[in-house]
Short mmCIF file of C-alpha atoms and ligand atoms in Angstrom, two decimals:
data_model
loop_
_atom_site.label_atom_id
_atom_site.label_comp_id
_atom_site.label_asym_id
_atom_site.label_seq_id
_atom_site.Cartn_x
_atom_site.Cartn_y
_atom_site.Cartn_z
CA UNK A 1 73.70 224.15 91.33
CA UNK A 2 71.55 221.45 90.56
CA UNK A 3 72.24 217.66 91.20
CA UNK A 4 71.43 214.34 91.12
CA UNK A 5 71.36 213.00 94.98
CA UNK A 6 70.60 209.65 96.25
CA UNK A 7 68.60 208.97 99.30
CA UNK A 8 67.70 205.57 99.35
CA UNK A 9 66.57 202.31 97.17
CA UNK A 10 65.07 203.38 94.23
CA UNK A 11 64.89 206.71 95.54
CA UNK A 12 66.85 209.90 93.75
CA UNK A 13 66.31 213.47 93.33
CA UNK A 14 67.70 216.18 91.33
CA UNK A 15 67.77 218.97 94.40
CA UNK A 16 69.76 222.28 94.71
CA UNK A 17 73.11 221.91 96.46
CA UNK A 18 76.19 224.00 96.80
CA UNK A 19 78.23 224.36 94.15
CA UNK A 20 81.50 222.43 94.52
CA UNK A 21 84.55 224.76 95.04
CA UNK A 22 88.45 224.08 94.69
CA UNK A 23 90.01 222.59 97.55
CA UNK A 24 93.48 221.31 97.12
CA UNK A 25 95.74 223.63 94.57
CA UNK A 26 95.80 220.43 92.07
CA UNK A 27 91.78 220.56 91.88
CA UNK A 28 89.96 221.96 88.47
CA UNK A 29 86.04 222.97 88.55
CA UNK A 30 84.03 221.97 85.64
CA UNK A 31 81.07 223.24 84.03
CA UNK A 32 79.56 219.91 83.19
CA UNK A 33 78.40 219.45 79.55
CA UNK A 34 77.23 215.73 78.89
CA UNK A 35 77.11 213.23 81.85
CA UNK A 36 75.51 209.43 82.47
CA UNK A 37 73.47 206.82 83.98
CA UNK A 38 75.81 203.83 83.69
CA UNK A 39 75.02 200.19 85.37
CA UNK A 40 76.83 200.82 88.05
CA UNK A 41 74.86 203.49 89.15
CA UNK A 42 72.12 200.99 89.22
CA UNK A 43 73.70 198.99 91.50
CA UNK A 44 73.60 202.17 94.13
CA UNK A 45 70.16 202.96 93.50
CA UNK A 46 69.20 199.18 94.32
CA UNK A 47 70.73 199.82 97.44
CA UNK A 48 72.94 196.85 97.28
CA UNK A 49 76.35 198.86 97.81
CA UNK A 50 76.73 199.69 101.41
CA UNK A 51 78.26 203.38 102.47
CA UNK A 52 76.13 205.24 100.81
CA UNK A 53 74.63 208.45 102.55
CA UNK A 54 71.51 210.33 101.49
CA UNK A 55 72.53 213.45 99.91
CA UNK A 56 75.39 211.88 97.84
CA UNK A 57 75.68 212.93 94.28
CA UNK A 58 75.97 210.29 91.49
CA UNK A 59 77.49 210.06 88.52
CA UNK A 60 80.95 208.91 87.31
CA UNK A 61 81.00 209.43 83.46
CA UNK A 62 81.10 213.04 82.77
CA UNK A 63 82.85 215.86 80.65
CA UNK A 64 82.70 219.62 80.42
CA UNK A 65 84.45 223.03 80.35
CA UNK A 66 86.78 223.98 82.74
CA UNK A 67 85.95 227.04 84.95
CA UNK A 68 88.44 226.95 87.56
CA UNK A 69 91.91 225.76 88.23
CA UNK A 70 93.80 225.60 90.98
CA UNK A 71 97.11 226.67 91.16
CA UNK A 72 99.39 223.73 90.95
CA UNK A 73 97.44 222.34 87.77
CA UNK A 74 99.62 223.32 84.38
CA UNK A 75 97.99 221.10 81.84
CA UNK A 76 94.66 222.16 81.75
CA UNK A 77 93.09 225.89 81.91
CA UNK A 78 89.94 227.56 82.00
CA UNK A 79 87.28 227.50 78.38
CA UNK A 80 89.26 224.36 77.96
CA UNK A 81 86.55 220.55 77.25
CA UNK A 82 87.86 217.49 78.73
CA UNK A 83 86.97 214.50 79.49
CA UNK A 84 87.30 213.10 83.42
CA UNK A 85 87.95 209.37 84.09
CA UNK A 86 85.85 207.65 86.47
CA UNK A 87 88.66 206.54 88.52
CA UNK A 88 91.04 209.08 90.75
CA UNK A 89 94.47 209.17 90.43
CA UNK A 90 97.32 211.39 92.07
CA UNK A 91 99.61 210.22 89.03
CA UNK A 92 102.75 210.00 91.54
CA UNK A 93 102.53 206.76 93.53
CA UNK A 94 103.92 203.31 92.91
CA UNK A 95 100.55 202.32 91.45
CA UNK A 96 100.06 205.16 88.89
CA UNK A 97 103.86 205.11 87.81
CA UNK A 98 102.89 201.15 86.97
CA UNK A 99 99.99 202.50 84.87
CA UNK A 100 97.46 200.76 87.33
CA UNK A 101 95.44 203.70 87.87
CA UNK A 102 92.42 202.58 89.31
CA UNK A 103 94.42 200.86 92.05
CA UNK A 104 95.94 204.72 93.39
CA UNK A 105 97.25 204.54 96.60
CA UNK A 106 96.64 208.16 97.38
CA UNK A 107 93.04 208.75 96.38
CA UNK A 108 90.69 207.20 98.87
CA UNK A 109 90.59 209.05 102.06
CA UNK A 110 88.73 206.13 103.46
CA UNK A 111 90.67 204.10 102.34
CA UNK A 112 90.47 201.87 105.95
CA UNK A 113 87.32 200.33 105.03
CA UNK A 114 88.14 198.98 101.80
CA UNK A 115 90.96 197.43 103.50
CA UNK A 116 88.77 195.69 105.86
CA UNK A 117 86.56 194.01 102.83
CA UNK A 118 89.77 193.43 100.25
CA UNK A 119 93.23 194.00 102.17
CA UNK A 120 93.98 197.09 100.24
CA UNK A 121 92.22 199.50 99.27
CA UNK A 122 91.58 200.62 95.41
CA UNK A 123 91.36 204.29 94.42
CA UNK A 124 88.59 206.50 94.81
CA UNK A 125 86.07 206.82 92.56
CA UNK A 126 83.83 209.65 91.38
CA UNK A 127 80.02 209.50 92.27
CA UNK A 128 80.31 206.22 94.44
CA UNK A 129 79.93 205.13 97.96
CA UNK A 130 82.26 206.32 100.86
CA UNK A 131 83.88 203.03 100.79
CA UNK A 132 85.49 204.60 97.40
CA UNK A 133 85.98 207.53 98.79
CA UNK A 134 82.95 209.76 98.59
CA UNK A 135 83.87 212.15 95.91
CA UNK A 136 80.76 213.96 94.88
CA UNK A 137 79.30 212.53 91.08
CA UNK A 138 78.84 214.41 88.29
CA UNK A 139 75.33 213.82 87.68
CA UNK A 140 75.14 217.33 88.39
CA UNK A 141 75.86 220.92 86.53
CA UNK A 142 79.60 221.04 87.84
CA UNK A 143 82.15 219.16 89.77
CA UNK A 144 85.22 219.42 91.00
CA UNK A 145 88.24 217.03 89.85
CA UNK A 146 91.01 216.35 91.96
CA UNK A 147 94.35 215.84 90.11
CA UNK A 148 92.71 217.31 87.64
CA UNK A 149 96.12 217.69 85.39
CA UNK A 150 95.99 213.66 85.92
CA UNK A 151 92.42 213.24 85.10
CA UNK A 152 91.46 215.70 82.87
CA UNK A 153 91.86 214.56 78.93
CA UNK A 154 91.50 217.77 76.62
CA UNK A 155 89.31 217.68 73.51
CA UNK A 156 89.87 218.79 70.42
CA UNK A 157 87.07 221.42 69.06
CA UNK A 158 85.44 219.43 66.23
CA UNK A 159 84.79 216.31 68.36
CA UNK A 160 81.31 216.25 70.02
CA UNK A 161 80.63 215.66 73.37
CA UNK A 162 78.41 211.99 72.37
CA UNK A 163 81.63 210.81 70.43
CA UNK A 164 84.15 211.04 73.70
CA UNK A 165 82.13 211.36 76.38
CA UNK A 166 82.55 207.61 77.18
CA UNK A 167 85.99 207.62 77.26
CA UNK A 168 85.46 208.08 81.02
CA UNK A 169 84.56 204.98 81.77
CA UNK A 170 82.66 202.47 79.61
CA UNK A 171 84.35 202.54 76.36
CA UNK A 172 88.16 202.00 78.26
CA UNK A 173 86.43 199.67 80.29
CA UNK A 174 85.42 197.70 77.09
CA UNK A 175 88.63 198.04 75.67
CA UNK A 176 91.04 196.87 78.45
CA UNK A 177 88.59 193.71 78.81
CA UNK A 178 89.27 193.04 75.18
CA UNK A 179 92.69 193.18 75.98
CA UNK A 180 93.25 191.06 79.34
CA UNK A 181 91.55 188.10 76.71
CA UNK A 182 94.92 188.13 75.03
CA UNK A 183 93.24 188.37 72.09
CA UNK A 184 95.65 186.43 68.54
CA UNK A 185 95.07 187.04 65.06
CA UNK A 186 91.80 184.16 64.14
CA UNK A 187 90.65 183.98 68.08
CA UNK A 188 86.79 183.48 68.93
CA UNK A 189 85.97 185.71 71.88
CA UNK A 190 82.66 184.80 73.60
CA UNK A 191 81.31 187.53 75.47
CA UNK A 192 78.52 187.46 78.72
CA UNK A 193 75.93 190.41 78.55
CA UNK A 194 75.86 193.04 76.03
CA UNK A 195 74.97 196.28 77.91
CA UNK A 196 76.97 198.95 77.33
CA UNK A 197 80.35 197.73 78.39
CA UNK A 198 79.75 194.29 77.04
CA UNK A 199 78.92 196.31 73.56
CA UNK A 200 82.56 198.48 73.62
CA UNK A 201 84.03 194.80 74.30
CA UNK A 202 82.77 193.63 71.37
CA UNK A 203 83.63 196.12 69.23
CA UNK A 204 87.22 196.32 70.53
CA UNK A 205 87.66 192.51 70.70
CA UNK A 206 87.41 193.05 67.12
CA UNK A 207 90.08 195.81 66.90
CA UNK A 208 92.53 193.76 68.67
CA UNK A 209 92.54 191.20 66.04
CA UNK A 210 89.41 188.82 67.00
CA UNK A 211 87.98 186.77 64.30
CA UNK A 212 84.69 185.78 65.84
CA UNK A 213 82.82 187.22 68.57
CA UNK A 214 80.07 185.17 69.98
CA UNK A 215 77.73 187.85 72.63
CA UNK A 216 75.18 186.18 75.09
CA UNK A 217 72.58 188.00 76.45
CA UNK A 218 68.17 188.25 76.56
CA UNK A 219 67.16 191.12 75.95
CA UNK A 220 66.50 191.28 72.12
CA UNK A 221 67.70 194.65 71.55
CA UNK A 222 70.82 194.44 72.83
CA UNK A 223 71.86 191.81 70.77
CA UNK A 224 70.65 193.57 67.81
CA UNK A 225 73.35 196.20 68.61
CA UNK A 226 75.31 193.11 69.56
CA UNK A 227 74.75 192.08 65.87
CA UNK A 228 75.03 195.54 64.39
CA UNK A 229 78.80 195.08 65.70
CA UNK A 230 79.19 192.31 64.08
CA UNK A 231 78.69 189.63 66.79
CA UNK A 232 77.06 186.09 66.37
CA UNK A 233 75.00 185.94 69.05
CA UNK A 234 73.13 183.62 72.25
CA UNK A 235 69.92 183.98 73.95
CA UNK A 236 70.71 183.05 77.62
CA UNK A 237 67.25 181.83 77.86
CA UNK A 238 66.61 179.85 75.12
CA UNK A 239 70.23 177.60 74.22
CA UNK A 240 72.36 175.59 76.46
CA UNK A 241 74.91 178.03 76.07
CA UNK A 242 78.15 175.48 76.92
CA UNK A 243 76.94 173.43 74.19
CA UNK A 244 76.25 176.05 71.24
CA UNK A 245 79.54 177.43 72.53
CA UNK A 246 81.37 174.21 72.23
CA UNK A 247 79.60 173.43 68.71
CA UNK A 248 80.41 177.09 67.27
CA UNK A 249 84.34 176.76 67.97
CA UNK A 250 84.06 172.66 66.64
CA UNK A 251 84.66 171.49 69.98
CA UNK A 252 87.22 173.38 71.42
CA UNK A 253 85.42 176.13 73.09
CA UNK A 254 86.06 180.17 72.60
CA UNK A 255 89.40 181.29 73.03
CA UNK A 256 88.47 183.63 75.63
CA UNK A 257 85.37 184.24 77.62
CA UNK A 258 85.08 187.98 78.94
CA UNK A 259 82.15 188.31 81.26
CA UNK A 260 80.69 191.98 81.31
CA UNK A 261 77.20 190.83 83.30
CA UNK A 262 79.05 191.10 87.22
CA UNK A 263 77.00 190.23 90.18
CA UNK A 264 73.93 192.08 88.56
CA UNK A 265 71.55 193.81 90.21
CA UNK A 266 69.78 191.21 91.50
CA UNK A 267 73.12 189.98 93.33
CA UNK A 268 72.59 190.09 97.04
CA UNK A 269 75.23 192.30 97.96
CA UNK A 270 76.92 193.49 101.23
CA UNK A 271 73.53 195.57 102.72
CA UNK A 272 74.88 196.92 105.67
CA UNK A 273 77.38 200.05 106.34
CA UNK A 274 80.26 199.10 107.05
CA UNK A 275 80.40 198.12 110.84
CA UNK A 276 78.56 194.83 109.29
CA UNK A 277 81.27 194.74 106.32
CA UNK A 278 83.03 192.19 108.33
CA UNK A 279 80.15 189.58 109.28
CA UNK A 280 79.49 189.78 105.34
CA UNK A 281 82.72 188.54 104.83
CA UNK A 282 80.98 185.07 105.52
CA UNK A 283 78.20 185.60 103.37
CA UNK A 284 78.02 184.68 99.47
CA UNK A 285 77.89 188.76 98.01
CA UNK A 286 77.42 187.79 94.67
CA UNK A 287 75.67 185.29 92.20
CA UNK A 288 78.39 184.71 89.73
CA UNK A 289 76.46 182.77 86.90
CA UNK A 290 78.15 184.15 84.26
CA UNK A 291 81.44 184.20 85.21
CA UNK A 292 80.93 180.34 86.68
CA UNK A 293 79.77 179.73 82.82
CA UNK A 294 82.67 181.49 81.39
CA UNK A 295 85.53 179.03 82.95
CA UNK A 296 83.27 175.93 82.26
CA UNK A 297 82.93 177.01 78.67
CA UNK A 298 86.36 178.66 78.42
CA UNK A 299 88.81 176.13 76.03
CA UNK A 300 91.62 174.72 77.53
CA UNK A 301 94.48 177.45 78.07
CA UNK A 302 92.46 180.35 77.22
CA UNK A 303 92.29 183.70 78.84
CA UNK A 304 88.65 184.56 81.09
CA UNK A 305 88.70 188.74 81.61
CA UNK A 306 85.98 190.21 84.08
CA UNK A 307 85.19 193.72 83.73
CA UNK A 308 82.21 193.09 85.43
CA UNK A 309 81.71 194.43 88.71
CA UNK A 310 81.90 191.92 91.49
CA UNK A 311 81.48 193.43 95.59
CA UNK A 312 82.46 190.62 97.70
CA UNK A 313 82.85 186.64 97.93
CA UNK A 314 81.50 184.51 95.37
CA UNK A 315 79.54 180.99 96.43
CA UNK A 316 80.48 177.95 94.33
CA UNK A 317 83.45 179.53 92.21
CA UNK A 318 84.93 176.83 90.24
CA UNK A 319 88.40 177.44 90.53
CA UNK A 320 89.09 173.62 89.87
CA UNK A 321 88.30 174.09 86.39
CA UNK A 322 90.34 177.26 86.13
CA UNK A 323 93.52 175.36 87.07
CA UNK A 324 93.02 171.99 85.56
CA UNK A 325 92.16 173.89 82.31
CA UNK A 326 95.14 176.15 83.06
CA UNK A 327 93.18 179.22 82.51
CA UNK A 328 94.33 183.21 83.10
CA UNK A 329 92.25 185.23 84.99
CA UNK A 330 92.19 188.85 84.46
CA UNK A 331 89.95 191.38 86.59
CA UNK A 332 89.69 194.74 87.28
CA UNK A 333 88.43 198.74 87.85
CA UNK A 334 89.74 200.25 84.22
CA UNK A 335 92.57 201.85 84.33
CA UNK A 336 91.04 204.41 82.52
CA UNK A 337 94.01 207.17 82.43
CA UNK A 338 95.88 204.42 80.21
CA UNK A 339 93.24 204.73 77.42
CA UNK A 340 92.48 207.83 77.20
CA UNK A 341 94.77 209.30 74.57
CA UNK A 342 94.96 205.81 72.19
CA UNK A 343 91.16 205.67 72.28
CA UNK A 344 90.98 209.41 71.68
CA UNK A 345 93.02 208.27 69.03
CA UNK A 346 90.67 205.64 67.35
CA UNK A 347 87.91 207.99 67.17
CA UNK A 348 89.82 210.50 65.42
CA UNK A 349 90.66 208.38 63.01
CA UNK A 350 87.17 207.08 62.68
CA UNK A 351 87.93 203.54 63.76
CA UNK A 352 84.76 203.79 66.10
CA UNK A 353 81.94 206.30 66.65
CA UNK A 354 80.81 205.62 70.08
CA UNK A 355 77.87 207.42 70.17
CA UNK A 356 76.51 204.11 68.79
CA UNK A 357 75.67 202.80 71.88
CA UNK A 358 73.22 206.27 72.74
CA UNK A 359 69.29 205.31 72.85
CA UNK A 360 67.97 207.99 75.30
CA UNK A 361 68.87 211.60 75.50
CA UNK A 362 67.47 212.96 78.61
CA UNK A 363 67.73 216.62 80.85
CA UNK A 364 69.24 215.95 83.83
CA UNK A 365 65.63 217.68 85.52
CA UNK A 366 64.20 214.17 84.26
CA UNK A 367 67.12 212.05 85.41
CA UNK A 368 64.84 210.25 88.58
CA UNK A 369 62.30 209.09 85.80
CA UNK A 370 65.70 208.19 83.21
CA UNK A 371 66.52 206.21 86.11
CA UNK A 372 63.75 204.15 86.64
CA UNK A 373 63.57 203.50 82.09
CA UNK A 374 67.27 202.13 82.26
CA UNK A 375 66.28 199.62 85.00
CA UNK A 376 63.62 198.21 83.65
CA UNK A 377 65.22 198.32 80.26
CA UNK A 378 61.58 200.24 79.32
CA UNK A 379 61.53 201.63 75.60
CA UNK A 380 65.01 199.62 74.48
CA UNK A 381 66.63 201.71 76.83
CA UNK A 382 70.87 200.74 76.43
CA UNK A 383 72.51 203.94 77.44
CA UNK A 384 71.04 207.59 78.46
CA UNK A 385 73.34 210.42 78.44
CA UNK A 386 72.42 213.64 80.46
CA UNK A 387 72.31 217.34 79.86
CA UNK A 388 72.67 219.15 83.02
ZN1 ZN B 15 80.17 203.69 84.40
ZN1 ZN B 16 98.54 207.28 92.50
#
């Protein structure tokens, strides 16, 4: 089959490799319909994220037909479309059974160096580094899905593959920031960066109840679509964001402050593999200028969700401010199994159309190029989906 593989920095190739087969009797093999390039997958093709090999295939969000089942899976059979959440879970361990999916005890066979970097380690992920388990992406024309009957969402017939397709990842990821802010009936969100995730967030925030959101980012098109959701928005460049913040809420500052930006690509992260994890652990990974500006402009009591992604140890975090304002702090990989069926749910019933968010459409042949336009946010690049 064909897939995308990374070698290097900058460097990524769409190359024939063997198709993936079923391994374990809970595994499904899909026939991948719509897949994409999602920040995160910049972040590996910086070459920031250490673990990586050359060869490994990317990709996280990705749907398609089933082909192949293995024999313990019951839920799920072959001609059938589903979705696949970025994060793997077995379903069964203490984690799952808490609905804290992306934190799977049983999904990262390496597992031990995660632990070294964060205590314990997370689940695995699809289409990252080895840290996360090295699953194989699907960036590619099929994959195979461990606990599939866990992962695997089915879709009905009349949906299209642009209106669910980011149910694996960015639109739950959106969604369950909205909803660590806590979010009452009148409350002004303010949200940090409106790519893709940052966009879901807003649109959700105003699901759950929000009144006002208030998105800050630069780059002029995404706050259009910022505005097209109904979002006031902040040019990070030109406005002393604390003060515009504190003058839009008369003086109190936003209820919550999400920050989707995360150490950003530009964020000196962990370089090494992972013999050197351990001397990084005295480094500064990240450059955590949102977030800092999220407590500082957070109101007193009010709720600061991250659903950006953060690698390591943050310099200068202002934590004093976070417990003399008595601020929450809610983090984390999306739990994405949660979502899946409620968000299914609100696109049935028309509540969102998240194809929205779609600027490129690209073969996945031209992915290396695709790559290189979503960067360097060429041609109002915001999301590119994939056809394999
Ligand atoms: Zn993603
Ligand atoms: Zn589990």
């Amino acid at each position: 089959m064909k897939a995308l593989c990374w070698y290097g920095k900058n460097d990524v190739r769409v190359e024939n490799v063997p198709d993936p087969k079923l391994i374990n009797p809970s595994d499904a093999v899909i026939k991948i319909t719509t897949t994409c390039i999602c920040g995160s997958d910049l972040h590996l093709y910086d070459g920031y994220i250490p673990t990586m090999e050359q060869g490994d295939i990317l990709g996280h969000e990705f749907m398609g037909e089933v082909v192949e089942t293995g024999s313990a899976v019951k839920n799920i059979k072959k001609g059938d479309r589903v979705v696949v959440p970025f994060t793997i879970a077995c379903g069964n361990c203490f984690f799952c059974k808490k609905q804290l999916w992306s934190l799977c005890d049983n999904t990262n066979p390496n597992a031990w160096m995660a632990e070294k970097l964060y205590g314990y380690s997370p689940s695995g992920l699809f289409g990252f580094s080895h840290m996360l388990g090295g699953y194989a992406g699907g960036q590619a024309e099929y994959a195979r899905v461990p606990f599939a009957d866990v992962g695997c969402l089915k879709i009905p017939d009349e949906l299209p593959d642009e209106k669910v397709v980011f149910l694996t990842d960015i639109f739950p990821t959106g969604y369950m920031a909205a909803e660590n802010c806590n979010i009452e009936k009148g409350d002004t969100v303010a949200i940090w960066g409106c790519g893709p995730v940052g966009q879901f967030a807003i649109r959700s925030a105003f699901l759950l109840g929000a009144e006002r959101v208030i998105a800050i980012d630069e780059v002029p098109e995404r706050m259009r679509m910022a505005e097209a959701g109904g979002a006031e928005t902040l040019n990070f460049d030109d406005e002393d964001i604390f003060d515009k913040l504190k003058d839009m809420t008369g003086g109190r500052g936003p209820d919550s402050c999400l920050d989707a930006v995360g150490h950003e690509a530009h964020g000196k992260t962990v370089d090494a593999i992972v013999d050197r994890v351990k001397a990084a652990l005295y480094l500064a990974t990240d450059r955590p200028h949102a977030l800092r500006q999220a407590i500082h402009a957070c109101r007193k009591g009010g709720t600061v969700s991250v659903p950006g992604v953060y690698g390591g140890l943050l310099d200068k975090f202002p934590f004093g401010a976070a417990m003399n304002k008595g601020l929450t702090i809610k983090a984390g990989q999306t739990h994405v199994q949660k979502y899946l069926r409620p968000l299914l749910e609100r696109i049935q019933k028309n509540e969102i159309d998240p194809s929205f968010v779609i600027t490129h459409r690209v073969n996945l042949a031209d992915a290396p190029a695709a790559y290189e336009t979503f960067k360097h946010k060429q041609d109002n690049c915001i999301k590119v989906v994939l056809k394999p």
